[in-house]
Coordinates of C-alpha atoms in Angstrom, one line a residue:
X1 CA 4.2 12.6 5.9
X2 CA 1.1 14.7 5.4
X3 CA -1.2 16.6 7.7
X4 CA -4.4 18.6 7.2
X5 CA -6.1 21.3 9.1
X6 CA -7.7 19.9 12.2
X7 CA -10.9 21.9 11.9
X8 CA -11.5 20.2 8.5
X9 CA -11.3 16.7 10.1
X10 CA -13.9 17.2 12.8
X11 CA -17.0 16.3 11.0
X12 CA -16.0 16.1 7.3
X13 CA -15.9 12.4 6.9
X14 CA -19.2 11.7 8.6
X15 CA -20.9 14.6 6.8
X16 CA -19.8 13.6 3.4
X17 CA -20.6 10.0 3.8
X18 CA -24.1 10.8 4.8
X19 CA -24.7 13.5 2.2
X20 CA -27.0 13.3 -0.7
X21 CA -25.5 13.1 -4.2
X22 CA -26.2 16.8 -4.7
X23 CA -24.4 17.6 -1.4
X24 CA -21.4 15.4 -2.4
X25 CA -20.5 17.5 -5.4
X26 CA -16.8 18.2 -5.2
X27 CA -16.4 15.3 -2.7
X28 CA -12.8 14.6 -3.5
X29 CA -11.9 18.3 -3.5
X30 CA -13.5 18.8 -0.1
X31 CA -11.8 15.7 1.3
X32 CA -8.4 16.9 0.1
X33 CA -8.7 20.4 1.3
X34 CA -6.0 21.6 3.7
X35 CA -3.3 19.0 3.0
X36 CA 0.3 20.0 3.5
X37 CA 3.6 18.4 4.5
X38 CA 4.3 17.9 8.2
X39 CA 7.4 19.6 9.4
X40 CA 9.5 19.4 12.5
X41 CA 8.5 22.9 13.7
X42 CA 4.8 22.3 13.3
X43 CA 2.7 22.4 16.5
X44 CA 2.5 19.2 18.4
X45 CA -0.8 18.4 20.1
X46 CA -0.7 17.3 23.8
X47 CA -2.6 14.1 24.8
X48 CA -4.8 14.0 27.9
X49 CA -6.7 11.0 29.2
X50 CA -9.9 12.9 29.7
X51 CA -9.9 13.7 25.9
X52 CA -9.4 10.1 24.8
X53 CA -12.9 9.5 23.5
X54 CA -13.0 12.8 21.7
X55 CA -9.7 12.1 20.0
X56 CA -10.7 8.6 19.0
X57 CA -14.1 9.7 17.7
X58 CA -12.5 12.4 15.6
X59 CA -9.6 10.4 14.2
X60 CA -8.4 11.3 10.7
X61 CA -8.9 8.8 7.9
X62 CA -7.3 11.1 5.4
X63 CA -8.0 10.3 1.8
X64 CA -8.8 6.7 2.9
X65 CA -12.3 8.0 3.8
X66 CA -13.0 8.1 0.1
X67 CA -12.6 4.3 -0.2
X68 CA -15.5 3.4 2.1
X69 CA -18.1 1.1 0.3
X70 CA -18.2 -1.7 -2.2
X71 CA -16.3 -1.3 -5.5
X72 CA -16.7 -3.6 -8.5
X73 CA -15.2 -3.9 -11.9
X74 CA -16.1 -1.3 -14.5
X75 CA -15.6 -2.7 -17.9
X76 CA -14.0 -0.6 -20.6
X77 CA -16.5 -1.8 -23.2
X78 CA -18.9 0.8 -21.8
X79 CA -16.5 3.5 -23.0
X80 CA -17.5 4.5 -26.6
X81 CA -14.0 5.7 -27.3
X82 CA -12.5 2.3 -26.6
X83 CA -12.7 0.0 -29.7
X84 CA -10.9 -2.9 -28.1
X85 CA -13.5 -5.4 -26.6
X86 CA -12.7 -7.0 -23.3
X87 CA -14.1 -9.8 -21.2
X88 CA -13.2 -8.3 -17.9
X89 CA -12.0 -4.9 -16.7
X90 CA -8.9 -6.3 -15.0
X91 CA -5.7 -7.7 -16.5
X92 CA -3.2 -9.9 -14.7
X93 CA 0.1 -11.4 -15.9
X94 CA 1.7 -14.4 -14.2
X95 CA 5.2 -15.8 -14.6
X96 CA 6.1 -18.9 -12.7
X97 CA 8.6 -21.7 -12.8
X98 CA 8.1 -24.1 -15.7
X99 CA 7.2 -27.7 -14.7
X100 CA 10.3 -29.9 -14.2
X101 CA 12.6 -27.0 -13.6
X102 CA 14.9 -26.4 -10.6
X103 CA 17.4 -23.7 -9.9
X104 CA 20.4 -26.0 -9.8
X105 CA 20.2 -27.8 -13.2
X106 CA 17.6 -26.3 -15.4
X107 CA 17.6 -22.5 -14.9
X108 CA 15.5 -19.8 -16.3
X109 CA 12.6 -21.7 -17.9
X110 CA 9.3 -20.0 -17.1
X111 CA 5.5 -20.3 -17.6
X112 CA 3.6 -17.2 -18.7
X113 CA -0.1 -16.6 -18.5
X114 CA -2.3 -13.5 -18.7
X115 CA -6.0 -13.2 -18.2
X116 CA -8.8 -10.7 -17.8
X117 CA -10.7 -10.7 -14.5
X118 CA -13.6 -9.1 -12.6
X119 CA -13.4 -8.1 -9.0
X120 CA -15.3 -7.1 -5.9
X121 CA -13.3 -4.9 -3.4
X122 CA -15.0 -3.8 -0.2
X123 CA -13.7 -1.2 2.2
X124 CA -15.1 -0.6 5.7
X125 CA -14.1 2.2 8.0
X126 CA -13.3 1.0 11.5
X127 CA -15.1 3.5 13.9
X128 CA -12.8 5.2 16.4
X129 CA -9.1 5.6 16.3
X130 CA -6.7 2.7 16.9
X131 CA -4.5 3.9 19.7
X132 CA -0.7 3.1 19.6
X133 CA 1.0 4.0 22.9
X134 CA 4.7 4.8 22.8
X135 CA 5.4 6.5 26.0
X136 CA 5.9 10.2 25.3
X137 CA 4.4 9.7 21.9
X138 CA 0.9 8.5 21.0
X139 CA -0.3 7.6 17.5
X140 CA -3.9 7.2 16.6
X141 CA -4.5 5.3 13.3
X142 CA -7.5 5.7 11.1
X143 CA -8.2 2.1 10.1
X144 CA -10.0 0.9 7.0
X145 CA -10.6 -2.8 6.4
X146 CA -10.6 -4.2 2.9
X147 CA -11.7 -7.5 1.4
X148 CA -10.9 -8.5 -2.2
X149 CA -12.3 -11.3 -4.3
X150 CA -11.2 -11.8 -8.0
X151 CA -12.5 -14.1 -10.7
X152 CA -11.0 -14.8 -14.0
X153 CA -13.1 -14.4 -17.2
X154 CA -12.6 -17.1 -19.8
X155 CA -14.0 -18.4 -23.1
X156 CA -14.5 -22.1 -23.1
X157 CA -14.5 -24.0 -26.4
X158 CA -18.1 -25.2 -27.1
X159 CA -19.6 -22.8 -24.5
X160 CA -21.4 -19.7 -25.6
X161 CA -21.4 -18.0 -22.3
X162 CA -18.3 -16.7 -20.5
X163 CA -17.0 -18.8 -17.6
X164 CA -15.8 -17.4 -14.3
X165 CA -13.5 -19.0 -11.7
X166 CA -12.2 -17.6 -8.4
X167 CA -8.4 -17.0 -8.6
X168 CA -7.6 -14.6 -5.7
X169 CA -8.7 -13.7 -2.2
X170 CA -7.1 -11.1 0.1
X171 CA -8.0 -9.1 3.2
X172 CA -6.3 -6.6 5.3
X173 CA -6.2 -3.0 6.5
X174 CA -5.2 0.4 5.3
X175 CA -4.1 2.8 8.0
X176 CA -3.9 6.6 8.0
X177 CA -0.9 7.4 10.2
X178 CA -1.0 11.1 10.8
X179 CA -2.6 11.7 14.2
X180 CA 0.5 12.0 16.6
X181 CA 0.3 13.4 20.1
X182 CA 2.8 14.2 22.9
X183 CA 2.0 12.5 26.2
X184 CA 4.1 14.1 28.9
X185 CA 4.3 12.5 32.4
X186 CA 1.9 13.8 35.1
X187 CA 1.9 13.3 38.8
X188 CA -1.0 10.9 38.3
X189 CA 0.7 8.7 35.7
X190 CA 3.9 8.6 37.8
X191 CA 2.1 7.4 40.9
X192 CA 0.0 4.9 38.9
X193 CA 3.0 3.4 37.0
X194 CA 6.0 3.8 39.3
X195 CA 6.1 0.5 41.1
X196 CA 9.5 0.9 42.8
X197 CA 10.7 1.7 46.3
X198 CA 10.5 5.4 47.3
X199 CA 14.0 5.3 48.9
X200 CA 17.0 3.8 47.1
X201 CA 19.5 2.2 49.5
X202 CA 21.9 1.8 46.6
X203 CA 21.9 5.5 45.9
X204 CA 22.6 6.2 49.6
X205 CA 25.5 3.6 49.9
X206 CA 27.1 4.6 46.6
X207 CA 26.6 8.3 46.4
X208 CA 25.4 9.5 49.7
X209 CA 22.0 10.6 48.3
X210 CA 19.4 10.6 51.1
X211 CA 16.3 11.8 49.3
X212 CA 13.4 9.8 48.1
X213 CA 12.2 9.0 44.5
X214 CA 15.2 10.4 42.6
X215 CA 13.8 11.7 39.3
X216 CA 16.8 13.6 38.0
X217 CA 20.5 12.7 37.5
X218 CA 23.1 12.8 40.2
X219 CA 26.4 14.5 39.2
X220 CA 29.8 14.2 40.9
X221 CA 31.4 17.5 41.9
X222 CA 34.7 18.2 43.7
X223 CA 35.7 20.8 46.2
X224 CA 38.9 22.8 46.2
X225 CA 40.7 19.9 47.9
X226 CA 39.6 17.4 45.3
X227 CA 37.1 15.7 47.6
X228 CA 34.1 14.4 45.6
X229 CA 30.4 14.4 46.4
X230 CA 27.2 13.9 44.5
X231 CA 24.4 16.4 44.0
X232 CA 21.2 16.6 42.0
X233 CA 21.5 18.1 38.5
X234 CA 19.2 20.9 39.6
X235 CA 21.7 21.8 42.3
X236 CA 24.6 22.3 39.9
X237 CA 25.6 25.9 39.6
X238 CA 26.2 27.5 36.2
X239 CA 29.8 26.8 35.1
X240 CA 30.5 24.3 37.9
X241 CA 32.6 21.4 36.8
X242 CA 31.1 17.8 37.1
X243 CA 32.9 14.5 36.6
X244 CA 30.3 11.7 36.6
X245 CA 26.6 11.5 35.7
X246 CA 24.4 9.0 37.4
X247 CA 21.2 8.8 35.3
X248 CA 17.8 8.9 36.9
X249 CA 15.7 5.8 36.8
X250 CA 12.5 7.7 37.4
X251 CA 10.6 10.5 35.7
X252 CA 9.0 13.7 37.0
X253 CA 5.9 15.6 35.9
X254 CA 6.3 17.1 32.4
X255 CA 9.1 14.7 31.4
X256 CA 8.7 13.9 27.7
X257 CA 7.3 17.3 26.7
X258 CA 10.7 18.4 25.3
X259 CA 10.8 15.6 22.7
X260 CA 12.2 14.1 20.6
X261 CA 9.1 14.3 18.5
X262 CA 8.0 11.6 16.1
X263 CA 7.2 12.5 12.5
X264 CA 5.9 9.4 10.7
X265 CA 7.9 8.6 7.6
X266 CA 4.7 7.9 5.6
X267 CA 1.0 8.7 5.8
X268 CA -0.4 5.4 4.7
X269 CA 0.2 1.7 5.3
X270 CA -1.4 -1.4 3.9
X271 CA -1.2 -4.8 5.5
X272 CA -2.5 -7.7 3.6
X273 CA -2.9 -11.5 4.0
X274 CA -2.8 -13.6 0.9
X275 CA -3.8 -17.3 1.2
X276 CA -0.8 -18.6 -0.6
X277 CA 1.4 -18.1 2.4
X278 CA 2.4 -14.4 2.1
X279 CA 1.7 -11.4 4.3
X280 CA 2.6 -7.9 3.2
X281 CA 3.2 -4.5 4.7
X282 CA 3.4 -1.6 2.3
X283 CA 4.2 2.0 3.1
X284 CA 3.5 5.1 1.1
X285 CA 1.9 8.5 0.7
X286 CA -0.1 10.7 -1.6
X287 CA 2.0 11.7 -4.6
X288 CA 1.8 15.4 -5.3
X289 CA 2.0 17.4 -8.5
X290 CA 4.1 20.3 -7.4
X291 CA 2.5 21.4 -4.2
X292 CA -1.0 20.0 -5.1
X293 CA -2.2 16.7 -3.6
X294 CA -5.4 16.9 -5.6
X295 CA -4.4 16.9 -9.2
X296 CA -6.6 18.4 -11.9
X297 CA -7.5 16.4 -15.0
X298 CA -6.9 12.7 -15.7
X299 CA -3.9 10.6 -14.8
X300 CA -1.3 10.6 -17.6
X301 CA 0.0 7.4 -19.2
X302 CA 2.6 7.2 -22.0
X303 CA 2.0 6.6 -25.7
X304 CA 4.2 5.3 -28.5
X305 CA 7.9 4.5 -27.8
X306 CA 7.5 5.8 -24.3
X307 CA 5.3 2.8 -23.5
X308 CA 8.5 0.7 -23.3
X309 CA 9.3 1.6 -19.7
X310 CA 10.9 -1.4 -17.9
X311 CA 9.5 -0.8 -14.4
X312 CA 5.9 -1.3 -15.7
X313 CA 6.5 -4.2 -18.1
X314 CA 5.8 -7.9 -17.7
X315 CA 9.3 -8.4 -19.2
X316 CA 12.0 -7.3 -16.8
X317 CA 15.5 -6.3 -17.9
X318 CA 16.8 -9.4 -16.1
X319 CA 14.8 -11.5 -18.5
X320 CA 16.7 -10.0 -21.4
X321 CA 14.1 -7.4 -22.1
X322 CA 13.1 -9.0 -25.4
X323 CA 16.2 -7.3 -26.9
X324 CA 14.6 -3.9 -26.4
X325 CA 15.4 -1.0 -24.1
X326 CA 14.4 2.6 -23.5
X327 CA 16.8 3.7 -26.2
X328 CA 15.8 0.9 -28.5
X329 CA 12.1 0.5 -27.6
X330 CA 9.2 -1.6 -28.9
X331 CA 6.3 0.7 -29.5
X332 CA 3.4 -1.0 -27.8
X333 CA 0.8 1.2 -29.5
X334 CA 1.8 -0.5 -32.8
X335 CA 1.5 -4.2 -33.8
X336 CA 4.0 -6.5 -32.2
X337 CA 7.3 -6.8 -34.2
X338 CA 7.3 -9.3 -37.0
X339 CA 9.7 -11.7 -35.3
X340 CA 7.1 -12.3 -32.6
X341 CA 5.1 -14.4 -35.1
X342 CA 8.1 -16.1 -36.8
X343 CA 9.7 -19.4 -36.2
X344 CA 12.9 -18.5 -34.4
X345 CA 16.2 -20.2 -35.0
X346 CA 19.9 -19.8 -34.1
X347 CA 20.3 -17.7 -37.2
X348 CA 17.5 -15.1 -36.6
X349 CA 17.6 -15.3 -32.8
X350 CA 21.3 -15.7 -31.7
X351 CA 21.5 -16.1 -28.0
X352 CA 17.9 -17.3 -27.7
X353 CA 16.8 -13.9 -26.3
X354 CA 13.7 -13.4 -28.5
X355 CA 12.3 -16.9 -28.1
X356 CA 12.6 -16.4 -24.4
X357 CA 10.0 -13.7 -24.3
X358 CA 8.2 -14.4 -27.7
X359 CA 5.2 -15.9 -26.0
X360 CA 4.5 -12.8 -24.0
X361 CA 4.5 -10.5 -27.0
X362 CA 2.5 -13.0 -29.0
X363 CA -0.4 -13.3 -26.5
X364 CA -3.8 -12.4 -27.8
X365 CA -4.1 -9.7 -25.1
X366 CA -1.2 -7.7 -26.6
X367 CA -0.2 -5.0 -25.7
X368 CA -1.8 -5.4 -22.2
X369 CA 0.0 -8.6 -21.7
X370 CA 3.3 -6.7 -22.0
X371 CA 2.3 -3.5 -20.2
X372 CA -1.0 -4.0 -18.3
X373 CA -1.4 -0.3 -17.2
X374 CA -2.2 0.5 -20.8
X375 CA -5.6 -1.0 -20.1
X376 CA -6.0 1.8 -17.4
X377 CA -5.0 4.4 -20.0
X378 CA -7.4 3.1 -22.6
X379 CA -10.3 2.9 -20.1
X380 CA -9.8 6.6 -19.3
X381 CA -9.9 7.5 -23.0
X382 CA -12.8 9.8 -23.6
X383 CA -13.7 10.0 -19.9
X384 CA -14.2 13.5 -18.4
X385 CA -11.9 13.2 -15.3
X386 CA -12.1 16.3 -13.2
X387 CA -9.4 15.5 -10.7
X388 CA -7.6 12.6 -9.0
X389 CA -5.5 11.6 -6.0
X390 CA -2.5 9.2 -6.5
X391 CA -1.4 7.0 -3.7
X392 CA 2.0 5.3 -4.2
X393 CA 3.1 2.5 -1.9
X394 CA 5.9 -0.1 -1.8
X395 CA 7.3 -2.9 0.5
X396 CA 10.8 -1.8 -0.4
X397 CA 11.7 1.9 -0.1
X398 CA 14.9 3.4 -1.4
X399 CA 15.7 5.0 2.1
X400 CA 14.2 5.2 5.5
X401 CA 11.4 3.1 7.0
X402 CA 10.7 -0.1 5.2
X403 CA 7.6 -2.3 4.7
X404 CA 8.1 -6.0 4.2
X405 CA 6.9 -9.4 3.0
X406 CA 6.8 -12.7 5.0
X407 CA 6.4 -16.0 3.1
X408 CA 5.7 -19.6 4.3
X409 CA 8.7 -21.9 3.7
X410 CA 7.4 -23.4 0.4
X411 CA 7.1 -19.9 -1.2
X412 CA 10.5 -18.9 0.2
X413 CA 12.0 -22.0 -1.2
X414 CA 10.7 -22.0 -4.7
X415 CA 9.2 -18.6 -5.6
X416 CA 10.3 -16.0 -3.0
X417 CA 8.3 -12.8 -3.2
X418 CA 10.7 -10.0 -2.7
X419 CA 8.9 -6.7 -3.5
X420 CA 5.4 -5.2 -4.0
X421 CA 4.9 -1.8 -5.6
X422 CA 1.4 -0.4 -5.7
X423 CA -0.3 2.7 -7.3
X424 CA -3.9 3.6 -6.6
X425 CA -5.7 6.5 -8.4
X426 CA -8.9 7.9 -6.8
X427 CA -10.7 9.8 -9.6
X428 CA -13.6 12.1 -10.0
X429 CA -15.4 11.3 -13.3
X430 CA -18.1 13.5 -14.7
X431 CA -20.9 11.6 -16.6
X432 CA -24.2 13.1 -17.6
X433 CA -23.6 16.0 -15.2
X434 CA -23.1 13.6 -12.3
X435 CA -19.9 13.1 -10.3
X436 CA -18.8 9.4 -10.0
X437 CA -15.8 8.2 -8.0
X438 CA -13.6 5.7 -9.8
X439 CA -10.6 3.6 -8.6
X440 CA -7.8 2.5 -10.8
X441 CA -4.9 0.5 -9.4
X442 CA -1.7 -1.1 -10.6
X443 CA 0.1 -3.7 -8.4
X444 CA 3.5 -5.1 -9.5
X445 CA 4.9 -8.0 -7.5
X446 CA 8.4 -9.2 -8.1
X447 CA 9.4 -12.9 -7.7
X448 CA 12.8 -14.3 -7.8
X449 CA 13.3 -17.9 -8.9
X450 CA 16.0 -19.9 -10.8
X451 CA 19.2 -18.5 -12.1
X452 CA 20.5 -17.6 -15.5
X453 CA 23.2 -19.7 -17.3
X454 CA 25.7 -17.3 -15.8
X455 CA 24.3 -17.7 -12.2
X456 CA 22.5 -14.4 -12.2
X457 CA 19.2 -14.1 -10.4
X458 CA 16.1 -13.1 -12.4
X459 CA 13.3 -10.8 -11.4
X460 CA 9.9 -11.9 -12.6
X461 CA 7.0 -9.3 -12.6
X462 CA 3.5 -10.4 -11.7
X463 CA 1.2 -7.5 -12.5
X464 CA -2.5 -6.7 -11.8
X465 CA -4.5 -3.7 -13.0
X466 CA -8.2 -2.8 -12.8
X467 CA -10.8 -0.1 -12.9
X468 CA -13.6 -0.1 -10.4
X469 CA -16.6 1.9 -9.4
X470 CA -19.2 1.7 -6.7
X471 CA -21.7 -1.0 -7.6
X472 CA -24.5 1.5 -7.9
X473 CA -22.5 3.4 -10.6
X474 CA -22.0 0.6 -13.1
X475 CA -24.4 -0.2 -16.0
X476 CA -27.3 -2.5 -15.2
X477 CA -26.1 -5.4 -17.4
X478 CA -22.7 -5.5 -15.9
X479 CA -24.2 -5.2 -12.4
X480 CA -26.2 -8.3 -13.1
X481 CA -23.0 -10.3 -13.8
X482 CA -21.3 -8.9 -10.7
X483 CA -24.3 -9.8 -8.5
X484 CA -24.4 -13.3 -10.0
X485 CA -20.7 -13.9 -9.5
X486 CA -20.1 -12.2 -6.1
X487 CA -23.4 -11.9 -4.3
X488 CA -25.5 -14.8 -5.5
X489 CA -22.9 -17.5 -5.9
X490 CA -23.6 -20.9 -4.4
X491 CA -22.4 -21.4 -0.8
X492 CA -19.1 -23.3 -0.3
X493 CA -17.5 -21.6 -3.3
X494 CA -13.8 -22.0 -3.4
X495 CA -11.1 -20.3 -5.5
X496 CA -11.0 -23.3 -7.8
X497 CA -14.8 -23.7 -8.3
X498 CA -16.6 -21.7 -11.0
X499 CA -19.9 -20.1 -10.0
X500 CA -21.7 -20.9 -13.3
X501 CA -21.0 -24.6 -13.9
X502 CA -19.5 -27.6 -12.0
X503 CA -16.6 -28.3 -14.3
X504 CA -14.8 -26.3 -16.9
X505 CA -11.2 -25.9 -18.0
X506 CA -9.9 -23.9 -15.0
X507 CA -7.7 -20.8 -15.7
X508 CA -4.1 -20.6 -14.6
X509 CA -5.1 -18.3 -11.8
X510 CA -3.0 -16.2 -9.4
X511 CA 0.7 -17.2 -9.4
X512 CA 0.7 -19.6 -6.5
X513 CA -2.4 -21.5 -7.8
X514 CA -0.3 -22.9 -10.6
X515 CA 0.8 -26.5 -10.3

């Protein structure tokens, strides 16, 4: 859980969002100034009702403030250091059950598709803090709405122009979770919220307590003859023995000020709604490099043998891993192994492991079809990245607080979605002396369906990666395509209707669109 200096928050977001390009120099560095880890002995701010508007109007959005605006695909073809042409900036891989399969009799057969895509991703800051009331603890969330639309990019035989088809829609919110206040009881809140009888007949009959509105425990004491009586805790003398404690049902002014105090497990949450029948909640934080939350230079991705890193591959170890491993890797910076293009038999593929994943390695989008985040790496090649912030989130944490996924019965029955892992890089790129913000993300969704011949459950990665910039920061020719596909598309567009023509060979689309 992170915090930053309160004086930095007061007007920073509004000032930077309204600033001229010249005034926004060092935007990300200014935004990230003053971050540190929140500790149990850090000062706790008191909440007072008379300060509600001031607190809400100065809520912290953290690094999420940098997301405000409309982001669109930035194609790697505009990078002179990238010699691999692409149709769209994004890459997605999709693994789904093969037609005719079921988990009881025909296990493990799967369909694989990978495509390039373009995207429009809009973030909108929700003015004012979202107040969560928890008694002695108040949390004010800085909320940022998002709306995502994705279209695949395809070549159609006999068509000279690229074709686009909607394959994914999603909306939701990011929340910055750092503004926590202590709200101790006051005489005013007690009178307003009490709602009980001032005098307790039960206390009088059971314990002989004659007072009104008992807001502290009663304790049983005994005299030298062993006769018991009940007194208020405040009447107990130091060292005096007591035998029973009768808790108080009421509170008194300043109750709650002594804690316990809440430290949020994470600084950021993302809730999303996907129209296939899934809703997600991810939790996470800014990932530091040492003690720095703003990291100098460009994000680092592996090369050579190190590219074979199972958590980021479209081939999971539970799929057999194409017979490779970290100690026996496939170098994805080199051409695919020869067997990928051979006819496999029982002799050259004992156990049918290679043929199981051959189609993934043989795809024309290799190596991105195997490790999609290599597209992010190659897009960065030659860019002058001054600094970046990395946000890491997941629905399934190793310890502590957990996010989660809810699916409609169909998805739960046939393709249960069990985990979502997400990385988002917010980068400062220097081009022609100008600072440009750039987003790169990687999202890995794990499905579980069917069972192996031995009854083991298989994990199937579904991965999306993309690079985006504000629409005003992309080249004019690409902006024209974006505007045609996302802003000037015919009304009544659906995720299965291309914008450019009435009928084409539709792409496989997002995983749940298959079928």
